[in-house]
PDB file of C-alpha atoms in Angstrom:
ATOM      1  CA  MET A  17      83.864  77.678 137.948  1.00  0.00           C
ATOM      2  CA  SER A  18      85.985  76.789 134.927  1.00  0.00           C
ATOM      3  CA  ASN A  19      86.547  79.430 132.261  1.00  0.00           C
ATOM      4  CA  GLY A  20      86.771  76.753 129.576  1.00  0.00           C
ATOM      5  CA  PHE A  21      90.469  77.304 128.894  1.00  0.00           C
ATOM      6  CA  LYS A  22      91.769  73.830 129.710  1.00  0.00           C
ATOM      7  CA  ASP A  23      94.152  72.396 127.092  1.00  0.00           C
ATOM      8  CA  GLN A  24      94.117  75.562 124.993  1.00  0.00           C
ATOM      9  CA  VAL A  25      97.326  77.027 123.552  1.00  0.00           C
ATOM     10  CA  ALA A  26      98.162  80.734 123.601  1.00  0.00           C
ATOM     11  CA  LEU A  27     100.901  82.461 121.618  1.00  0.00           C
ATOM     12  CA  ILE A  28     102.096  85.678 123.260  1.00  0.00           C
ATOM     13  CA  THR A  29     104.576  88.111 121.726  1.00  0.00           C
ATOM     14  CA  GLY A  30     106.587  90.436 123.941  1.00  0.00           C
ATOM     15  CA  ALA A  31     106.253  87.864 126.716  1.00  0.00           C
ATOM     16  CA  ALA A  32     109.691  88.244 128.312  1.00  0.00           C
ATOM     17  CA  SER A  33     108.434  90.914 130.706  1.00  0.00           C
ATOM     18  CA  GLY A  34     105.635  93.329 131.517  1.00  0.00           C
ATOM     19  CA  ILE A  35     102.106  92.781 130.236  1.00  0.00           C
ATOM     20  CA  GLY A  36     103.105  89.783 128.129  1.00  0.00           C
ATOM     21  CA  ARG A  37     104.652  87.919 131.044  1.00  0.00           C
ATOM     22  CA  ALA A  38     101.772  88.752 133.390  1.00  0.00           C
ATOM     23  CA  THR A  39      99.271  87.508 130.810  1.00  0.00           C
ATOM     24  CA  ALA A  40     101.212  84.279 130.367  1.00  0.00           C
ATOM     25  CA  LEU A  41     101.114  83.648 134.112  1.00  0.00           C
ATOM     26  CA  HIS A  42      97.392  84.368 134.448  1.00  0.00           C
ATOM     27  CA  LEU A  43      96.609  82.067 131.521  1.00  0.00           C
ATOM     28  CA  ALA A  44      98.873  79.401 133.008  1.00  0.00           C
ATOM     29  CA  LYS A  45      96.650  79.374 136.091  1.00  0.00           C
ATOM     30  CA  GLU A  46      93.797  78.474 133.719  1.00  0.00           C
ATOM     31  CA  GLU A  47      95.857  75.508 132.416  1.00  0.00           C
ATOM     32  CA  VAL A  48      96.604  77.200 129.091  1.00  0.00           C
ATOM     33  CA  LYS A  49      99.835  76.128 127.391  1.00  0.00           C
ATOM     34  CA  ILE A  50     101.967  79.112 126.387  1.00  0.00           C
ATOM     35  CA  VAL A  51     104.191  79.899 123.421  1.00  0.00           C
ATOM     36  CA  VAL A  52     106.444  82.621 124.837  1.00  0.00           C
ATOM     37  CA  SER A  53     107.971  84.824 122.149  1.00  0.00           C
ATOM     38  CA  ASP A  54     110.338  87.767 122.428  1.00  0.00           C
ATOM     39  CA  LEU A  55     113.748  88.945 121.244  1.00  0.00           C
ATOM     40  CA  ASN A  56     114.898  88.842 124.876  1.00  0.00           C
ATOM     41  CA  GLU A  57     115.893  85.192 125.268  1.00  0.00           C
ATOM     42  CA  GLN A  58     116.832  85.381 128.942  1.00  0.00           C
ATOM     43  CA  GLY A  59     113.562  87.048 129.893  1.00  0.00           C
ATOM     44  CA  GLY A  60     111.609  84.671 127.690  1.00  0.00           C
ATOM     45  CA  LEU A  61     113.159  81.604 129.281  1.00  0.00           C
ATOM     46  CA  GLU A  62     112.421  83.055 132.713  1.00  0.00           C
ATOM     47  CA  THR A  63     108.764  83.422 131.713  1.00  0.00           C
ATOM     48  CA  VAL A  64     108.719  79.792 130.540  1.00  0.00           C
ATOM     49  CA  GLN A  65     110.038  78.664 133.919  1.00  0.00           C
ATOM     50  CA  MET A  66     107.440  80.779 135.742  1.00  0.00           C
ATOM     51  CA  VAL A  67     104.638  79.309 133.623  1.00  0.00           C
ATOM     52  CA  LYS A  68     105.804  75.793 134.450  1.00  0.00           C
ATOM     53  CA  GLU A  69     105.967  76.658 138.140  1.00  0.00           C
ATOM     54  CA  ALA A  70     102.363  77.882 137.839  1.00  0.00           C
ATOM     55  CA  GLY A  71     101.368  74.407 136.676  1.00  0.00           C
ATOM     56  CA  SER A  72     101.210  74.667 132.892  1.00  0.00           C
ATOM     57  CA  ASP A  73     103.552  74.024 129.960  1.00  0.00           C
ATOM     58  CA  ALA A  74     105.450  76.534 127.836  1.00  0.00           C
ATOM     59  CA  VAL A  75     108.069  76.893 125.134  1.00  0.00           C
ATOM     60  CA  PHE A  76     110.208  79.882 124.188  1.00  0.00           C
ATOM     61  CA  ILE A  77     110.623  80.829 120.528  1.00  0.00           C
ATOM     62  CA  ALA A  78     112.638  83.940 119.704  1.00  0.00           C
ATOM     63  CA  ALA A  79     111.139  86.119 116.982  1.00  0.00           C
ATOM     64  CA  ASP A  80     111.341  89.577 115.454  1.00  0.00           C
ATOM     65  CA  VAL A  81     107.697  90.458 114.800  1.00  0.00           C
ATOM     66  CA  ALA A  82     108.688  93.076 112.215  1.00  0.00           C
ATOM     67  CA  ASP A  83     110.306  90.408 110.029  1.00  0.00           C
ATOM     68  CA  GLU A  84     107.944  88.231 107.974  1.00  0.00           C
ATOM     69  CA  LYS A  85     110.287  85.237 107.804  1.00  0.00           C
ATOM     70  CA  SER A  86     110.882  85.363 111.555  1.00  0.00           C
ATOM     71  CA  VAL A  87     107.129  85.403 112.191  1.00  0.00           C
ATOM     72  CA  GLN A  88     106.657  82.425 109.862  1.00  0.00           C
ATOM     73  CA  GLN A  89     109.312  80.520 111.804  1.00  0.00           C
ATOM     74  CA  LEU A  90     107.635  81.466 115.084  1.00  0.00           C
ATOM     75  CA  PHE A  91     104.313  79.992 114.024  1.00  0.00           C
ATOM     76  CA  SER A  92     105.912  76.947 112.455  1.00  0.00           C
ATOM     77  CA  GLY A  93     107.735  76.275 115.714  1.00  0.00           C
ATOM     78  CA  ALA A  94     104.621  76.854 117.805  1.00  0.00           C
ATOM     79  CA  LEU A  95     102.580  74.414 115.733  1.00  0.00           C
ATOM     80  CA  HIS A  96     105.378  71.852 115.762  1.00  0.00           C
ATOM     81  CA  HIS A  97     105.516  71.997 119.556  1.00  0.00           C
ATOM     82  CA  PHE A  98     101.838  72.234 120.536  1.00  0.00           C
ATOM     83  CA  GLY A  99      99.930  71.429 117.327  1.00  0.00           C
ATOM     84  CA  LYS A 100      97.497  74.341 117.464  1.00  0.00           C
ATOM     85  CA  ILE A 101      96.985  77.983 118.442  1.00  0.00           C
ATOM     86  CA  ASP A 102      93.708  78.846 120.177  1.00  0.00           C
ATOM     87  CA  ILE A 103      94.676  82.292 121.456  1.00  0.00           C
ATOM     88  CA  GLY A 104      96.885  84.983 119.956  1.00  0.00           C
ATOM     89  CA  ILE A 105      98.060  87.912 122.068  1.00  0.00           C
ATOM     90  CA  ASN A 106      99.974  90.445 120.012  1.00  0.00           C
ATOM     91  CA  ASN A 107     101.752  92.460 122.653  1.00  0.00           C
ATOM     92  CA  ALA A 108     105.274  93.142 121.341  1.00  0.00           C
ATOM     93  CA  GLY A 109     105.941  96.846 120.962  1.00  0.00           C
ATOM     94  CA  ILE A 110     108.259  99.759 121.627  1.00  0.00           C
ATOM     95  CA  GLY A 111     107.715 103.348 122.706  1.00  0.00           C
ATOM     96  CA  GLY A 112     110.067 105.044 120.290  1.00  0.00           C
ATOM     97  CA  ALA A 113     111.626 108.465 120.554  1.00  0.00           C
ATOM     98  CA  TRP A 114     110.124 111.311 122.564  1.00  0.00           C
ATOM     99  CA  ALA A 115     110.107 114.357 120.250  1.00  0.00           C
ATOM    100  CA  PRO A 116     107.689 116.767 118.550  1.00  0.00           C
ATOM    101  CA  THR A 117     106.472 115.824 115.090  1.00  0.00           C
ATOM    102  CA  ALA A 118     108.548 118.423 113.232  1.00  0.00           C
ATOM    103  CA  GLN A 119     111.759 117.023 114.719  1.00  0.00           C
ATOM    104  CA  TYR A 120     110.858 113.322 114.679  1.00  0.00           C
ATOM    105  CA  ASN A 121     113.526 111.157 113.064  1.00  0.00           C
ATOM    106  CA  LYS A 122     112.292 109.241 109.993  1.00  0.00           C
ATOM    107  CA  ALA A 123     114.318 106.108 110.768  1.00  0.00           C
ATOM    108  CA  GLU A 124     112.905 106.039 114.295  1.00  0.00           C
ATOM    109  CA  PHE A 125     109.386 106.514 112.919  1.00  0.00           C
ATOM    110  CA  ASP A 126     109.836 103.575 110.543  1.00  0.00           C
ATOM    111  CA  LYS A 127     111.181 101.369 113.350  1.00  0.00           C
ATOM    112  CA  VAL A 128     108.191 102.021 115.601  1.00  0.00           C
ATOM    113  CA  ILE A 129     105.714 101.398 112.786  1.00  0.00           C
ATOM    114  CA  ALA A 130     107.523  98.193 111.776  1.00  0.00           C
ATOM    115  CA  ILE A 131     107.299  96.676 115.261  1.00  0.00           C
ATOM    116  CA  ASN A 132     104.050  98.103 116.624  1.00  0.00           C
ATOM    117  CA  GLN A 133     101.952  98.064 113.454  1.00  0.00           C
ATOM    118  CA  THR A 134     103.455  95.687 110.892  1.00  0.00           C
ATOM    119  CA  GLY A 135     104.340  93.248 113.677  1.00  0.00           C
ATOM    120  CA  VAL A 136     100.727  93.056 114.813  1.00  0.00           C
ATOM    121  CA  PHE A 137      99.572  92.653 111.206  1.00  0.00           C
ATOM    122  CA  LEU A 138     101.983  89.790 110.479  1.00  0.00           C
ATOM    123  CA  CYS A 139     101.175  87.910 113.679  1.00  0.00           C
ATOM    124  CA  MET A 140      97.441  88.450 113.395  1.00  0.00           C
ATOM    125  CA  GLN A 141      97.508  87.254 109.783  1.00  0.00           C
ATOM    126  CA  ALA A 142      99.281  84.036 110.797  1.00  0.00           C
ATOM    127  CA  GLU A 143      96.926  83.524 113.742  1.00  0.00           C
ATOM    128  CA  ILE A 144      93.818  83.988 111.616  1.00  0.00           C
ATOM    129  CA  ASN A 145      95.017  81.556 108.962  1.00  0.00           C
ATOM    130  CA  GLN A 146      95.606  78.887 111.600  1.00  0.00           C
ATOM    131  CA  MET A 147      92.338  79.592 113.422  1.00  0.00           C
ATOM    132  CA  LEU A 148      90.378  79.296 110.176  1.00  0.00           C
ATOM    133  CA  LYS A 149      91.696  75.736 109.910  1.00  0.00           C
ATOM    134  CA  GLN A 150      90.675  75.043 113.507  1.00  0.00           C
ATOM    135  CA  GLY A 151      87.227  76.640 113.221  1.00  0.00           C
ATOM    136  CA  ARG A 152      87.608  79.084 116.104  1.00  0.00           C
ATOM    137  CA  GLY A 153      89.981  81.346 117.994  1.00  0.00           C
ATOM    138  CA  ALA A 154      90.473  84.499 120.031  1.00  0.00           C
ATOM    139  CA  ILE A 155      92.955  87.292 119.368  1.00  0.00           C
ATOM    140  CA  VAL A 156      93.824  90.269 121.555  1.00  0.00           C
ATOM    141  CA  ASN A 157      95.973  93.071 120.177  1.00  0.00           C
ATOM    142  CA  VAL A 158      97.637  95.376 122.686  1.00  0.00           C
ATOM    143  CA  SER A 159      97.035  98.969 121.654  1.00  0.00           C
ATOM    144  CA  SER A 160      97.195 101.891 124.095  1.00  0.00           C
ATOM    145  CA  ILE A 161      95.243 104.838 125.392  1.00  0.00           C
ATOM    146  CA  ALA A 162      97.325 106.599 122.715  1.00  0.00           C
ATOM    147  CA  GLY A 163      95.298 104.616 120.184  1.00  0.00           C
ATOM    148  CA  LEU A 164      92.160 106.426 121.338  1.00  0.00           C
ATOM    149  CA  ARG A 165      93.523 109.972 121.599  1.00  0.00           C
ATOM    150  CA  GLY A 166      96.578 112.046 120.819  1.00  0.00           C
ATOM    151  CA  LEU A 167      99.839 111.839 122.754  1.00  0.00           C
ATOM    152  CA  PRO A 168     102.127 114.845 122.213  1.00  0.00           C
ATOM    153  CA  ASN A 169     105.781 114.149 121.352  1.00  0.00           C
ATOM    154  CA  SER A 170     105.008 110.573 120.323  1.00  0.00           C
ATOM    155  CA  VAL A 171     103.743 110.704 116.741  1.00  0.00           C
ATOM    156  CA  ALA A 172     105.020 107.272 115.682  1.00  0.00           C
ATOM    157  CA  TYR A 173     103.760 105.452 118.762  1.00  0.00           C
ATOM    158  CA  THR A 174     100.381 107.180 118.567  1.00  0.00           C
ATOM    159  CA  ALA A 175     100.014 106.427 114.863  1.00  0.00           C
ATOM    160  CA  SER A 176     100.917 102.778 115.380  1.00  0.00           C
ATOM    161  CA  LYS A 177      98.461 102.289 118.223  1.00  0.00           C
ATOM    162  CA  HIS A 178      95.622 103.922 116.263  1.00  0.00           C
ATOM    163  CA  ALA A 179      96.471 101.501 113.454  1.00  0.00           C
ATOM    164  CA  VAL A 180      96.244  98.527 115.807  1.00  0.00           C
ATOM    165  CA  ILE A 181      92.661  99.466 116.653  1.00  0.00           C
ATOM    166  CA  GLY A 182      91.799  99.904 112.981  1.00  0.00           C
ATOM    167  CA  MET A 183      93.227  96.493 112.120  1.00  0.00           C
ATOM    168  CA  THR A 184      91.416  94.945 115.079  1.00  0.00           C
ATOM    169  CA  LYS A 185      88.003  96.278 114.083  1.00  0.00           C
ATOM    170  CA  THR A 186      88.416  95.461 110.393  1.00  0.00           C
ATOM    171  CA  SER A 187      89.583  91.912 111.033  1.00  0.00           C
ATOM    172  CA  ALA A 188      86.871  91.326 113.638  1.00  0.00           C
ATOM    173  CA  LEU A 189      84.232  92.151 111.027  1.00  0.00           C
ATOM    174  CA  GLU A 190      85.903  89.946 108.433  1.00  0.00           C
ATOM    175  CA  TYR A 191      86.103  86.841 110.621  1.00  0.00           C
ATOM    176  CA  ALA A 192      83.135  87.085 112.993  1.00  0.00           C
ATOM    177  CA  LYS A 193      81.252  84.461 110.962  1.00  0.00           C
ATOM    178  CA  SER A 194      84.263  82.173 111.241  1.00  0.00           C
ATOM    179  CA  ASN A 195      84.031  82.092 115.056  1.00  0.00           C
ATOM    180  CA  ILE A 196      87.223  84.116 115.461  1.00  0.00           C
ATOM    181  CA  ARG A 197      86.916  86.936 117.978  1.00  0.00           C
ATOM    182  CA  ILE A 198      89.377  89.829 117.713  1.00  0.00           C
ATOM    183  CA  ASN A 199      89.634  92.621 120.281  1.00  0.00           C
ATOM    184  CA  ALA A 200      92.144  95.175 121.518  1.00  0.00           C
ATOM    185  CA  VAL A 201      93.095  96.513 124.924  1.00  0.00           C
ATOM    186  CA  CYS A 202      94.080 100.147 125.363  1.00  0.00           C
ATOM    187  CA  PRO A 203      96.027 100.587 128.601  1.00  0.00           C
ATOM    188  CA  VAL A 204      96.968 103.931 130.040  1.00  0.00           C
ATOM    189  CA  PHE A 205     100.629 104.077 131.107  1.00  0.00           C
ATOM    190  CA  THR A 206     101.270 100.808 132.925  1.00  0.00           C
ATOM    191  CA  ARG A 207     104.125  99.891 135.248  1.00  0.00           C
ATOM    192  CA  THR A 208     106.242  98.007 132.707  1.00  0.00           C
ATOM    193  CA  PRO A 209     109.998  98.241 132.017  1.00  0.00           C
ATOM    194  CA  MET A 210     109.290 100.329 128.893  1.00  0.00           C
ATOM    195  CA  VAL A 211     107.202 102.897 130.767  1.00  0.00           C
ATOM    196  CA  GLU A 212     109.535 103.005 133.760  1.00  0.00           C
ATOM    197  CA  SER A 213     112.443 103.871 131.447  1.00  0.00           C
ATOM    198  CA  MET A 214     110.413 106.747 129.996  1.00  0.00           C
ATOM    199  CA  PHE A 215     109.597 108.097 133.459  1.00  0.00           C
ATOM    200  CA  GLN A 216     113.303 108.010 134.342  1.00  0.00           C
ATOM    201  CA  ILE A 217     113.953 110.394 131.468  1.00  0.00           C
ATOM    202  CA  ASP A 218     111.287 112.838 132.673  1.00  0.00           C
ATOM    203  CA  PRO A 219     110.267 112.210 136.328  1.00  0.00           C
ATOM    204  CA  ALA A 220     108.100 115.346 136.357  1.00  0.00           C
ATOM    205  CA  TYR A 221     105.951 113.899 133.582  1.00  0.00           C
ATOM    206  CA  GLU A 222     105.160 110.860 135.727  1.00  0.00           C
ATOM    207  CA  GLU A 223     103.704 113.063 138.471  1.00  0.00           C
ATOM    208  CA  LYS A 224     101.879 115.301 135.993  1.00  0.00           C
ATOM    209  CA  LEU A 225     100.268 112.472 134.039  1.00  0.00           C
ATOM    210  CA  VAL A 226      98.842 110.575 137.000  1.00  0.00           C
ATOM    211  CA  LYS A 227      96.763 113.641 137.909  1.00  0.00           C
ATOM    212  CA  ASN A 228      94.788 113.077 134.701  1.00  0.00           C
ATOM    213  CA  ILE A 229      93.759 109.571 135.785  1.00  0.00           C
ATOM    214  CA  PRO A 230      90.585 109.690 137.927  1.00  0.00           C
ATOM    215  CA  MET A 231      91.723 106.710 140.012  1.00  0.00           C
ATOM    216  CA  ARG A 232      94.988 108.591 140.688  1.00  0.00           C
ATOM    217  CA  ARG A 233      97.241 105.640 139.970  1.00  0.00           C
ATOM    218  CA  TYR A 234      98.869 103.928 137.035  1.00  0.00           C
ATOM    219  CA  GLY A 235      97.809 100.494 135.937  1.00  0.00           C
ATOM    220  CA  ASN A 236      99.891  97.476 136.816  1.00  0.00           C
ATOM    221  CA  THR A 237     100.554  94.487 134.618  1.00  0.00           C
ATOM    222  CA  ASP A 238      98.021  92.328 136.451  1.00  0.00           C
ATOM    223  CA  ASP A 239      95.283  94.885 135.732  1.00  0.00           C
ATOM    224  CA  ILE A 240      95.917  94.539 132.011  1.00  0.00           C
ATOM    225  CA  ALA A 241      96.583  90.798 132.005  1.00  0.00           C
ATOM    226  CA  GLN A 242      93.316  89.959 133.733  1.00  0.00           C
ATOM    227  CA  ALA A 243      91.374  91.995 131.172  1.00  0.00           C
ATOM    228  CA  ILE A 244      93.150  90.147 128.356  1.00  0.00           C
ATOM    229  CA  VAL A 245      92.289  86.798 129.929  1.00  0.00           C
ATOM    230  CA  TRP A 246      88.637  87.861 130.134  1.00  0.00           C
ATOM    231  CA  LEU A 247      88.641  88.830 126.464  1.00  0.00           C
ATOM    232  CA  CYS A 248      90.105  85.448 125.523  1.00  0.00           C
ATOM    233  CA  SER A 249      87.721  83.380 127.618  1.00  0.00           C
ATOM    234  CA  PRO A 250      85.576  80.882 125.684  1.00  0.00           C
ATOM    235  CA  LEU A 251      82.725  81.976 127.973  1.00  0.00           C
ATOM    236  CA  ASN A 252      83.002  85.497 126.526  1.00  0.00           C
ATOM    237  CA  SER A 253      81.772  84.388 123.111  1.00  0.00           C
ATOM    238  CA  PHE A 254      79.759  87.464 122.012  1.00  0.00           C
ATOM    239  CA  PHE A 255      82.420  90.149 122.468  1.00  0.00           C
ATOM    240  CA  THR A 256      84.398  91.108 119.375  1.00  0.00           C
ATOM    241  CA  GLY A 257      85.687  94.126 117.482  1.00  0.00           C
ATOM    242  CA  GLN A 258      86.116  96.272 120.584  1.00  0.00           C
ATOM    243  CA  ALA A 259      88.936  98.479 121.864  1.00  0.00           C
ATOM    244  CA  LEU A 260      88.743  98.187 125.644  1.00  0.00           C
ATOM    245  CA  ALA A 261      90.115 101.208 127.506  1.00  0.00           C
ATOM    246  CA  LEU A 262      92.003 100.216 130.663  1.00  0.00           C
ATOM    247  CA  ASP A 263      92.690 103.677 131.964  1.00  0.00           C
ATOM    248  CA  GLY A 264      91.339 104.227 135.459  1.00  0.00           C
ATOM    249  CA  GLY A 265      88.504 106.318 134.040  1.00  0.00           C
ATOM    250  CA  MET A 266      90.658 108.651 131.935  1.00  0.00           C
ATOM    251  CA  THR A 267      88.410 108.462 128.856  1.00  0.00           C
ATOM    252  CA  ALA A 268      85.102 108.438 130.757  1.00  0.00           C
TER     253      ALA A 268
END
């Protein structure tokens, strides 16, 4: 059974690895054309090649999501190449420093907010403006389980991911009548390069945290990517404004 994706175009930020790459590959199997964006050119070009090997088309456009001009150039390039944007997946993000609030560095805080929060805002704004012209669209913002609860020693990351959910819900209400669906996913720690680097710093935390997940395992990138694909599906036309926890039962 077709999911109705054929000939659609998806723009994915943070697509050089991890959740972004996995989502690109799952959408490619549905014959979705992919705009791969990241600051990591080598990884981005590798994703493009993998998408093509999966049977779809893709282009890589480097962009810094925290920079308004860079985002404008990203969308200009995407539209020049494919002519439209049906799906926006705002996935680019960083973890930031690991420190208690009283000792958290202001410059580090600003950096995390710029990428994780302002970056989502800028990309979502550009996506919505294009989708209004097209008369429809689907957007998925990648938040985190830290957007639904507190995460000690990670004040900037937690604040940014709460903000992503707030922006998602507000924008979903604003554009529901315009046939633009906007949702968020909230993964628990997922086996991505960013999370693996954090676990290397504190291996004991990896073992401690998994005990709080009822399924007793971390998510993998395919777990998250398949949920994102479901949220984007044209057959899923009545689902909007939600923050979907992908956490192995942690928030049940």
